[in-house]
XYZ file of N, CA and C in Angstrom:
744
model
N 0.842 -1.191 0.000
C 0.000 0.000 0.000
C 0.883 1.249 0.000
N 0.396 2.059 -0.925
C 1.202 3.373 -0.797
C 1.272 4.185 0.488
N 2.169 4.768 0.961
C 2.584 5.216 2.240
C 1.335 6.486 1.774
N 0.944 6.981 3.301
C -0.101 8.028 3.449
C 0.328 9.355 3.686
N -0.902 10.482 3.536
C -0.392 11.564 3.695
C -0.509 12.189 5.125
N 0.342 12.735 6.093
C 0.189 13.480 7.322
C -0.381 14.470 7.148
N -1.456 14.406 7.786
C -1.949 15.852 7.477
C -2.170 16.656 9.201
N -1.851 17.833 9.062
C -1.702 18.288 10.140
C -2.460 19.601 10.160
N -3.072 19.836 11.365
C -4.596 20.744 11.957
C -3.981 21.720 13.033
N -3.299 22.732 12.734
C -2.883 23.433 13.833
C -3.571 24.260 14.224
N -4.515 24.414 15.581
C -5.180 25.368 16.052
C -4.827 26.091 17.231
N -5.751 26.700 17.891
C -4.983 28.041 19.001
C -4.842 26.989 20.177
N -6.210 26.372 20.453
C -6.105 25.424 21.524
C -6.037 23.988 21.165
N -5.603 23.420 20.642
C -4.775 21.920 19.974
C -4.540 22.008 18.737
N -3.537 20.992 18.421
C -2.768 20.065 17.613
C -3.443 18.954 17.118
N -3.651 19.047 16.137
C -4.181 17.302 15.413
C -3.774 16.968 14.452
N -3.965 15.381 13.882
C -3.054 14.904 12.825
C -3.370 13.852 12.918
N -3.126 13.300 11.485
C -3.265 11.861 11.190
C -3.188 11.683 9.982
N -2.884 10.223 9.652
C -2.423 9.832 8.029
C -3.841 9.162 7.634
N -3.815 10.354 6.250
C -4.812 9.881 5.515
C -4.393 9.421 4.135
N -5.831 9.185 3.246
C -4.588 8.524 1.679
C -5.526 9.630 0.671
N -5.133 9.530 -0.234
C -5.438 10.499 -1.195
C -6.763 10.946 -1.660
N -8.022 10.084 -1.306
C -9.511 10.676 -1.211
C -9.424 11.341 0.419
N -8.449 11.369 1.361
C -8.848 12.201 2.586
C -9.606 11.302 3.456
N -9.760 9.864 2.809
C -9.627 9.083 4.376
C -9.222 8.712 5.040
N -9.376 8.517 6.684
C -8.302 8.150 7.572
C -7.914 6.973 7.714
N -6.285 6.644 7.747
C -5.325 5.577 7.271
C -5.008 5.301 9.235
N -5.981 6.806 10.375
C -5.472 6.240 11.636
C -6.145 7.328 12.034
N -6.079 6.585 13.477
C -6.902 7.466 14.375
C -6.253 8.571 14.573
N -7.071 9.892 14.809
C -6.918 11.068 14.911
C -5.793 10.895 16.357
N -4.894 11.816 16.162
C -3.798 12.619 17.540
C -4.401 13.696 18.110
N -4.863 14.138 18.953
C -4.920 15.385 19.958
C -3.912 15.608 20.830
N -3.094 17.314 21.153
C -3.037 17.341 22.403
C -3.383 18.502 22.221
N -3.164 19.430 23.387
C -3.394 20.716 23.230
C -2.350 21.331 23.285
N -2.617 22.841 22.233
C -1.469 23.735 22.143
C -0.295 24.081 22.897
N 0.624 24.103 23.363
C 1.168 25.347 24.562
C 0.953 26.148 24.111
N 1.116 27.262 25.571
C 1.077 28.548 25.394
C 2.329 28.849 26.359
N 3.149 29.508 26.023
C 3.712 30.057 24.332
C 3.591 28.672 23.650
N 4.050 28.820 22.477
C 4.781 27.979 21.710
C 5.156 28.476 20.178
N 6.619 28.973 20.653
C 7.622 29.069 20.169
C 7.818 27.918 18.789
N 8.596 28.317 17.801
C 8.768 27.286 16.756
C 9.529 25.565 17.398
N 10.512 26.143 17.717
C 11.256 25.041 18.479
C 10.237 24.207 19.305
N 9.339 24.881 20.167
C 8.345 23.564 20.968
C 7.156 23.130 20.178
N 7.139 23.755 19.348
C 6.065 23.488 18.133
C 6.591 22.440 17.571
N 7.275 22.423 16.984
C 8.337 21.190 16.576
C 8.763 19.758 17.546
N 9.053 20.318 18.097
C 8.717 19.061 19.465
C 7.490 17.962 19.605
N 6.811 19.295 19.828
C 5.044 18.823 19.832
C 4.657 18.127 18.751
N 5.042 18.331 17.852
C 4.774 17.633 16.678
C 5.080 16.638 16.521
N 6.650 16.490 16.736
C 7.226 15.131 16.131
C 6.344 14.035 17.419
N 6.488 14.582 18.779
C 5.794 13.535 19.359
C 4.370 13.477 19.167
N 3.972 14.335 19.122
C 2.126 13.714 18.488
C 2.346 12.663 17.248
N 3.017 12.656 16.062
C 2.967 11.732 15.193
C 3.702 10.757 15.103
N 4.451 10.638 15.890
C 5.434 9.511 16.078
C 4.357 7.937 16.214
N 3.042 7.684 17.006
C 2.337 6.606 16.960
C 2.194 6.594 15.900
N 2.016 7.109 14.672
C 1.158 7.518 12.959
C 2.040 6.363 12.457
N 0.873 5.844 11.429
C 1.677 5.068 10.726
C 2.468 5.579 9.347
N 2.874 4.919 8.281
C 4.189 5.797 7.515
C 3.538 6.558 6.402
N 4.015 7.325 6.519
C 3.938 8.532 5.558
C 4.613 9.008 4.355
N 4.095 9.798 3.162
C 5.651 10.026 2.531
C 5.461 11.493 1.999
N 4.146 12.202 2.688
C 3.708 13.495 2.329
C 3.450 14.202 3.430
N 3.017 15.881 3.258
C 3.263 15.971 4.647
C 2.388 17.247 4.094
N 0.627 17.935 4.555
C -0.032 19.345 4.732
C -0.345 19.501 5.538
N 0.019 20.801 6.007
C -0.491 21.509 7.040
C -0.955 22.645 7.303
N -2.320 22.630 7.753
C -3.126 23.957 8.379
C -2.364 24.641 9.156
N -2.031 25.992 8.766
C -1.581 26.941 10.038
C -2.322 28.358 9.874
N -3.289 28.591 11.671
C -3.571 29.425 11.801
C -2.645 31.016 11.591
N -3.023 31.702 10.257
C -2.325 32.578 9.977
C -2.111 32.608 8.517
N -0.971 34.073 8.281
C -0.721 34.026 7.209
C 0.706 33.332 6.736
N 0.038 32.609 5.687
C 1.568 31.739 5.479
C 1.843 31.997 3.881
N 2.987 32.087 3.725
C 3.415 32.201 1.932
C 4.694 31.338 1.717
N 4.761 30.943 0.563
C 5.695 30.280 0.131
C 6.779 29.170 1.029
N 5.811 28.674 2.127
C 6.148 27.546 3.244
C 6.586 28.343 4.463
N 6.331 29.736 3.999
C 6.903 30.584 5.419
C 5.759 31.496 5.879
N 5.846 31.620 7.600
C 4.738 32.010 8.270
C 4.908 33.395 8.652
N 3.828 34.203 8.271
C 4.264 35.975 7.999
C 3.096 36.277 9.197
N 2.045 35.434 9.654
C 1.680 35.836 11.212
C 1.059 34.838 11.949
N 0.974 35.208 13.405
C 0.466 33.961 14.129
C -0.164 34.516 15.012
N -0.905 34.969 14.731
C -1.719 35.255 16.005
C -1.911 34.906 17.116
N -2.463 32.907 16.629
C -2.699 32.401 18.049
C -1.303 31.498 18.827
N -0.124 31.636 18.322
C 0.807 31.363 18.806
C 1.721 32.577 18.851
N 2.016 34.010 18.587
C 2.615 34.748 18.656
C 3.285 34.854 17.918
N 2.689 35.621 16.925
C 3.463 36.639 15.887
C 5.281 36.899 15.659
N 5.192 37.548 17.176
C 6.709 37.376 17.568
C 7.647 36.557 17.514
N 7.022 35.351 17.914
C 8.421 34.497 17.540
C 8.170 34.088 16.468
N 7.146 33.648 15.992
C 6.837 33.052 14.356
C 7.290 33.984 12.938
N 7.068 34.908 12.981
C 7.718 36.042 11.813
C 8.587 35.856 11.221
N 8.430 35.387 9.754
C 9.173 34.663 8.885
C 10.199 33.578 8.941
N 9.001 32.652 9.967
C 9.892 31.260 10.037
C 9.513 29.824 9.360
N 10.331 29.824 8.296
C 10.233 28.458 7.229
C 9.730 27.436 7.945
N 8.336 27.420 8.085
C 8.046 26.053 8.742
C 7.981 24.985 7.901
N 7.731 25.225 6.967
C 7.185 24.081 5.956
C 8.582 23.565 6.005
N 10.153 23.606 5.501
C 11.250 23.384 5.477
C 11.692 21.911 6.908
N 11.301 23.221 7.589
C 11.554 22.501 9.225
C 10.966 21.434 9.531
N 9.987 21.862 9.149
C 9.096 20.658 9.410
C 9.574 18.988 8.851
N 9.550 19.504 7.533
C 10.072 17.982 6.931
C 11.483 17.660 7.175
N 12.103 18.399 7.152
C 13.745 17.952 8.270
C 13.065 17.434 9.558
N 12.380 18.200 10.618
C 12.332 17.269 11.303
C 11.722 16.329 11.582
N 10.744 15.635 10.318
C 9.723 14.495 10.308
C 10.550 13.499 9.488
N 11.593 13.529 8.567
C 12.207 12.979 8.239
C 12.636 13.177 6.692
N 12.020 14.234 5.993
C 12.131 14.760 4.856
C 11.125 14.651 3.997
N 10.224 14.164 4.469
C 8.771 13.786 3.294
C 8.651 15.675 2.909
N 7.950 15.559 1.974
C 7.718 16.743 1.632
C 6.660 17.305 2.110
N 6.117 18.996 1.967
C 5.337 19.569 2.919
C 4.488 20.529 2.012
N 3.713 20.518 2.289
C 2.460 21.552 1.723
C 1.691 22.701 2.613
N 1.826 23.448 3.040
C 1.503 24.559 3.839
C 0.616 25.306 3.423
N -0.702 25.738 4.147
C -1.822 26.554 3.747
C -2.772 26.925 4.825
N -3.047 28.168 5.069
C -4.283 28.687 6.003
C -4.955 27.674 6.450
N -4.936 27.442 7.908
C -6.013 25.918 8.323
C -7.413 26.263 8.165
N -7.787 27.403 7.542
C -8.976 27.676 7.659
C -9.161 26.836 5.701
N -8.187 27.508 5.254
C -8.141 26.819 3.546
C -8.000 25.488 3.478
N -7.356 24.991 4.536
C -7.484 23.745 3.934
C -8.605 22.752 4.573
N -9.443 23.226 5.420
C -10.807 23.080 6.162
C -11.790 23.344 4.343
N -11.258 24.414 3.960
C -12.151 24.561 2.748
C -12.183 23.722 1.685
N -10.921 22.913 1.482
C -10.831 21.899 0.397
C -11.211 21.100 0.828
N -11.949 20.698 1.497
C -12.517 19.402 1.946
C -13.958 19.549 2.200
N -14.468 20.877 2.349
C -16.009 21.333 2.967
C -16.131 22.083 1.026
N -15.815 22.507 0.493
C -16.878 23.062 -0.465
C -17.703 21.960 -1.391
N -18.652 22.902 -2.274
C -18.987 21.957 -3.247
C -17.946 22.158 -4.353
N -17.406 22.900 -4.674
C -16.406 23.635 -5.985
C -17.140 24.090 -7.027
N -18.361 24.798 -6.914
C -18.550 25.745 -7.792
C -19.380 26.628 -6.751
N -19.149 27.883 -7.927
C -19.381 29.218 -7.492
C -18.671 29.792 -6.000
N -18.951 30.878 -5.473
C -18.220 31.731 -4.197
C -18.788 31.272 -2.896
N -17.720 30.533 -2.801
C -17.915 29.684 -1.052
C -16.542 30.176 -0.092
N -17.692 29.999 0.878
C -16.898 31.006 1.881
C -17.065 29.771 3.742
N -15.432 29.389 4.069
C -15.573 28.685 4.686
C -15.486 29.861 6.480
N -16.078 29.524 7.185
C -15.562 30.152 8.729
C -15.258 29.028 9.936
N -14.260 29.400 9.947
C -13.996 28.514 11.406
C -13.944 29.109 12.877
N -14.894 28.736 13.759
C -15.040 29.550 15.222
C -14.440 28.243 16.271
N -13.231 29.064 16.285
C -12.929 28.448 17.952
C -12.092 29.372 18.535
N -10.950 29.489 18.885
C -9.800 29.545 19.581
C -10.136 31.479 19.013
N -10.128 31.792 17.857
C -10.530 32.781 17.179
C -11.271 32.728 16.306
N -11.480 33.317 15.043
C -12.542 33.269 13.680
C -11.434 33.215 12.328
N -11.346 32.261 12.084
C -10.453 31.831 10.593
C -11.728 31.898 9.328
N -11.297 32.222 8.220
C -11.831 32.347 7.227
C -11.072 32.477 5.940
N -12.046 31.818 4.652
C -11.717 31.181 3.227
C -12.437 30.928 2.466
N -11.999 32.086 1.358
C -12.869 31.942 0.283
C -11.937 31.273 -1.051
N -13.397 30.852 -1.613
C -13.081 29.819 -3.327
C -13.907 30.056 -3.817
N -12.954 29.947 -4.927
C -14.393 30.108 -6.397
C -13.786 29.341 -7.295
N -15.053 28.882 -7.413
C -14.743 27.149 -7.717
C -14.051 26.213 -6.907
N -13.804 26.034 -6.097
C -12.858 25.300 -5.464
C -11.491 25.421 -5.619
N -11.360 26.696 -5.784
C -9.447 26.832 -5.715
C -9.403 28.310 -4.736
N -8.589 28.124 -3.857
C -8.635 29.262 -2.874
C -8.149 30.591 -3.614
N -8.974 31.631 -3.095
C -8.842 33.385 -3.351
C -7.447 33.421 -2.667
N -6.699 34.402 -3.146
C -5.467 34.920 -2.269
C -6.422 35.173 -0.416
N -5.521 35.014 0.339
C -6.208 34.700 1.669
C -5.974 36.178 2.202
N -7.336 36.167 3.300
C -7.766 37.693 3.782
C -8.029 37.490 5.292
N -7.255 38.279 6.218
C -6.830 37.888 7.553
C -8.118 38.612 8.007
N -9.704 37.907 7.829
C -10.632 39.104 7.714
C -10.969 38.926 9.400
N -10.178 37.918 10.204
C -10.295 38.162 11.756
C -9.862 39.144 12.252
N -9.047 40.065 11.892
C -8.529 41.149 12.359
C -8.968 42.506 11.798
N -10.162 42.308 11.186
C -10.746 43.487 10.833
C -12.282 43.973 11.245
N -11.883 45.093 12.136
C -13.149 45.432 12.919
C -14.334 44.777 12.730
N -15.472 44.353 12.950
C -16.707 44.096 13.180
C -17.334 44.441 13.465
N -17.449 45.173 15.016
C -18.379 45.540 15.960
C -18.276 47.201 15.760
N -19.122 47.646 16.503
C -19.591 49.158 16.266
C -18.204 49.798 17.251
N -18.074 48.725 18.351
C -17.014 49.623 19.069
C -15.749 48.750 18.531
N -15.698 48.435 17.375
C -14.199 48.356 16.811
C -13.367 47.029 17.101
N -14.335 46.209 18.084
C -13.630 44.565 18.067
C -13.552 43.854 16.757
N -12.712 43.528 16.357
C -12.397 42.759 15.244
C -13.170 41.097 15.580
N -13.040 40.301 14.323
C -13.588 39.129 14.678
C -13.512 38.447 15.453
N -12.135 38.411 15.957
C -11.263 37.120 17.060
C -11.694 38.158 18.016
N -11.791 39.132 18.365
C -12.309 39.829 19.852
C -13.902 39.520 19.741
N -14.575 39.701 18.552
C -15.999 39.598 18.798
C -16.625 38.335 18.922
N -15.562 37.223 18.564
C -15.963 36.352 18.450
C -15.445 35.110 18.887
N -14.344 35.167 19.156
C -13.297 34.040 19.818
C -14.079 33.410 20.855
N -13.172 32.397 21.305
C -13.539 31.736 22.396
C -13.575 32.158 24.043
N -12.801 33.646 23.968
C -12.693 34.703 25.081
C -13.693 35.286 25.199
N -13.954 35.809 23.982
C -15.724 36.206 24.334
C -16.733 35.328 24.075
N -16.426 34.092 23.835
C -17.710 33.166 24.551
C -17.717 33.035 25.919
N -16.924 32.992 26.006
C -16.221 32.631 27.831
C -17.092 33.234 28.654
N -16.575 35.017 28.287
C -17.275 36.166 28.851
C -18.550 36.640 28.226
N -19.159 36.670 27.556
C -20.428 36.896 27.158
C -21.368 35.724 27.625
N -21.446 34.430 27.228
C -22.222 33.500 27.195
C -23.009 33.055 25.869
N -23.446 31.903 26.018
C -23.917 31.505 24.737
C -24.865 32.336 24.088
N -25.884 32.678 24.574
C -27.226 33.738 24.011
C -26.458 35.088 23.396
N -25.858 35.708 23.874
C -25.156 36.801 23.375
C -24.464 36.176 22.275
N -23.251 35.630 22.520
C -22.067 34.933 21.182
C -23.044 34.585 20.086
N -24.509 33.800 20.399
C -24.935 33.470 19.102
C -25.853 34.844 17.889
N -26.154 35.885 19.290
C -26.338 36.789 18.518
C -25.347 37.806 17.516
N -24.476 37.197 17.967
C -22.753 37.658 17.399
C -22.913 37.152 16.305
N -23.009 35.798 16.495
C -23.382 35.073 15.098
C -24.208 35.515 13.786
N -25.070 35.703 14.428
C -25.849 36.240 13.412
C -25.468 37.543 12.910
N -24.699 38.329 13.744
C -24.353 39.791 13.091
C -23.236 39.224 11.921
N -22.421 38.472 12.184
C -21.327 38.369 11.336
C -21.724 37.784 10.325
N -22.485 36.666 10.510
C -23.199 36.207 8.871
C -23.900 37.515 7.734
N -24.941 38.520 8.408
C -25.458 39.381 7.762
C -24.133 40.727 7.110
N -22.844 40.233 7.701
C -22.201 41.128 7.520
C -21.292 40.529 6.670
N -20.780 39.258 6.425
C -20.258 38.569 5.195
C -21.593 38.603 4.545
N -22.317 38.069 4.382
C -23.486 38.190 3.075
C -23.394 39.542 2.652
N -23.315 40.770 3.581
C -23.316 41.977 2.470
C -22.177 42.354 1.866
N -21.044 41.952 2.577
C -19.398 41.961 1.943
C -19.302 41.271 0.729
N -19.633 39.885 0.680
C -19.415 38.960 -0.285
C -20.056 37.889 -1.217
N -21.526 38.418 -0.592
C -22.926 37.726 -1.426
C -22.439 36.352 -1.706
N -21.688 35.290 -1.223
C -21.089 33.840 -1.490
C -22.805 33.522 -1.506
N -22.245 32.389 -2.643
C -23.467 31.502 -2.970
C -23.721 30.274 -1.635
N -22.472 30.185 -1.064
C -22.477 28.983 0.008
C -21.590 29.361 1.590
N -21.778 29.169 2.323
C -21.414 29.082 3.822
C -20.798 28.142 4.739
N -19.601 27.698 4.805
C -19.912 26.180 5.653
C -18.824 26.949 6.700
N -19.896 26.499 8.056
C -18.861 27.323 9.506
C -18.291 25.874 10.065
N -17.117 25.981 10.424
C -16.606 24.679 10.995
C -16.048 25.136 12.185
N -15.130 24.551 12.837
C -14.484 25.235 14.205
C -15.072 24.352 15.421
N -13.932 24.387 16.379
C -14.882 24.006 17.601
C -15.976 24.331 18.486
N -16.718 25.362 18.017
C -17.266 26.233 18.398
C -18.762 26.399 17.700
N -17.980 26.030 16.324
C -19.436 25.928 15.943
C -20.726 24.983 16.026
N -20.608 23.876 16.994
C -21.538 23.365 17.537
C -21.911 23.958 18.576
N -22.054 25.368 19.052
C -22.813 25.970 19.903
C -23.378 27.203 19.381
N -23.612 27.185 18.404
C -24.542 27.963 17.727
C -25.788 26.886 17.399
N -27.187 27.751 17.780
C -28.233 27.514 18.634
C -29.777 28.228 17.954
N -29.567 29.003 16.687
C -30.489 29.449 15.307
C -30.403 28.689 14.325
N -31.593 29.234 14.007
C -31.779 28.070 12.759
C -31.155 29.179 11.317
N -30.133 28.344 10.654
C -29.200 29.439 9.853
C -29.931 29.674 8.934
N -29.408 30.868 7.950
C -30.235 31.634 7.145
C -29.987 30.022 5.356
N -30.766 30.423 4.317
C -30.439 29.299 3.449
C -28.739 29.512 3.340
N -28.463 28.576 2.235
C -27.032 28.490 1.995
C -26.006 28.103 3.056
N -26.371 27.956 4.640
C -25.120 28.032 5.358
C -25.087 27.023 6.072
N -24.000 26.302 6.385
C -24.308 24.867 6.991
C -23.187 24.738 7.833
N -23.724 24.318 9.029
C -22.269 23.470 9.932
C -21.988 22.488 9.487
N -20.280 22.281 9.413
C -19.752 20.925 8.680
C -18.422 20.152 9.586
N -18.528 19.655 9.577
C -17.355 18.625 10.276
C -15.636 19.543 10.554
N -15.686 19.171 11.837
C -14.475 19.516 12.394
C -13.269 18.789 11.550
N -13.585 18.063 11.265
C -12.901 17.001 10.827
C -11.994 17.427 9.376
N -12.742 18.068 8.726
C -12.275 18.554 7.687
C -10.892 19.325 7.399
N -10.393 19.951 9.034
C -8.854 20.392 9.262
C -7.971 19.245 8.559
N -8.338 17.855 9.156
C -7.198 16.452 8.696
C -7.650 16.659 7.640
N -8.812 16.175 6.591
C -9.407 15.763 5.408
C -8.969 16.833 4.249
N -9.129 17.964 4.424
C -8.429 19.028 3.564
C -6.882 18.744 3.305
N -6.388 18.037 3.698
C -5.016 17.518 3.493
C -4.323 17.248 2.261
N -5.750 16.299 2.395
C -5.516 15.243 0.729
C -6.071 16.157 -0.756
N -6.825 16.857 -0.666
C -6.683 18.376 -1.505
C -5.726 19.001 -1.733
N -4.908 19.239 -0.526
C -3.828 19.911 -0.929
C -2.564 19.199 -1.778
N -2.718 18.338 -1.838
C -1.931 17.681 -2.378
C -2.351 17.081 -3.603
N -3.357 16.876 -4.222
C -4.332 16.880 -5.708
C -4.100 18.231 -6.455
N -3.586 19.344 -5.357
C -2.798 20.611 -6.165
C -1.449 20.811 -6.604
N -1.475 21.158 -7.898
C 0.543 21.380 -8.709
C 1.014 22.281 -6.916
N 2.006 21.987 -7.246
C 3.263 22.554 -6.321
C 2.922 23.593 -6.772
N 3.034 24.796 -5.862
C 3.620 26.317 -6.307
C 4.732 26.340 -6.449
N 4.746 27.128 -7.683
C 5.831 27.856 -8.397
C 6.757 28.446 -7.186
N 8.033 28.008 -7.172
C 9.045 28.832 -5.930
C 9.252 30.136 -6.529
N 9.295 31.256 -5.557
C 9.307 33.281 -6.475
C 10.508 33.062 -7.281
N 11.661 32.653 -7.068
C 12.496 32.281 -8.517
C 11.848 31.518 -9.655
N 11.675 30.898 -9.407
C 10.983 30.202 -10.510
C 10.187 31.035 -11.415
N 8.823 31.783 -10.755
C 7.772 32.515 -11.146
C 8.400 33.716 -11.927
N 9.821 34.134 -11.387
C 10.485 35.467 -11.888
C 11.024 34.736 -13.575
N 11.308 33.534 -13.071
C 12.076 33.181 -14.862
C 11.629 32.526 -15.544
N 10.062 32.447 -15.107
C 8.923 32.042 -16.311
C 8.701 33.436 -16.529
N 8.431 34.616 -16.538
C 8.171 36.060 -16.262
C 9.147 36.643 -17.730
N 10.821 36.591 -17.669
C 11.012 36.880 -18.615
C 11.272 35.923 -19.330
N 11.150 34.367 -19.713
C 11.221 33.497 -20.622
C 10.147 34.111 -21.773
């Protein structure tokens, strides 16, 4: 049997992973632990190799990371700190320290989306837990990605991850947070009129209305399962590369 793909789910409050095979089914039971806080690249790395070390063998390697990531390198981290993460080659590291399989790196909210859309028309994935991740496609190939958690929401200027995170579920309570809910849906529908909706996250099984058409809660699960998508995609072009197809 062909060796499977690792696919890896990095969120604010856990770590998950598991080898799946190329339709995105699981080749093993899911890994949990939970995040540290801090966590620094170096214990991130740690954490990792021992969460997958039970996994059986692998010879590929995608991973969700909360944030913005480009060209296998991570340009923010919100829920692990910005600070130490700021332009650090994870994708690289990673497969040095898993053993060299190769690595595919993408918004965990995007790759939640390759596994939850239908692939046609403007679908728009949200993930509520730890903070509010979000991803749009059209057709099923991801939009350049939009850090739209960090952009105001509320009348007094909380951005998504303040209006909506798991801090202000904490402190608000469910009845309030779900009326949150509903503000932020009416407020992507007027931003981005998407034909489709799918909210995933840990969180989103406590939303408690009956949703407007088009929008559906979908499997947590889809962090691992988006894996095997990413990898049904050509490699990106490395920026050398892209520069000397440019003047060829």
């Amino acid at each position: 049997m062909k060796p499977g793909i690792l696919a890896i789910d990095v969120g604010g409050t856990g770590l998950k992973a598991a080898v799946i095979d190329d339709r995105g089914q699981m080749r093993s039971d899911r890994q949990r632990v939970s995040t540290p806080h801090p966590c620094p690249p170096k214990l991130f790395l740690d954490t990792i190799a021992a969460l997958v070390k039970p996994l059986p063998e692998f010879d590929r390697i995608a991973i969700g990371f909360p944030g913005v990531v480009r060209d296998g390198r991570v340009i923010t981290a919100p829920n692990l700190g910005t600070e130490d993460w700021a332009g650090f080659a994870l994708a690289p590291a990673l497969s040095k320290r898993l053993g060299g399989a190769p690595v595919r790196m993408v918004n965990d909210a995007e790759m939640q989306g390759l596994a939850l859309v239908d692939g046609s028309g403007l679908e728009l994935v949200v993930t509520l837990g730890t903070g509010v991740g979000t991803a749009l496609l059209q057709d099923g190939v991801p939009a350049p990605h939009l850090e739209l958690a960090h952009h105001p929401l509320s009348k007094g200027g909380k951005t998504y991850d303040e209006y909506l995170g798991n801090v202000a579920y904490e402190k608000i309570g469910k009845k309030r947070w779900n009326k949150r809910v509903k503000r932020m849906l009416e407020v992507l529908e007027i931003l981005l009129h998407p034909d489709r909706i799918h909210i995933s996250g840990g969180n989103a099984k406590r939303i408690d209305f009956e949703l407007p058409k088009g929008v559906t809660i979908a499997s947590n699960d889809a962090g691992i399962e988006g894996g095997a998508a990413l990898w049904r995609k050509p490699a990106a072009k490395r920026p050398a590369a892209r520069r000397a197809a440019a003047r060829s």
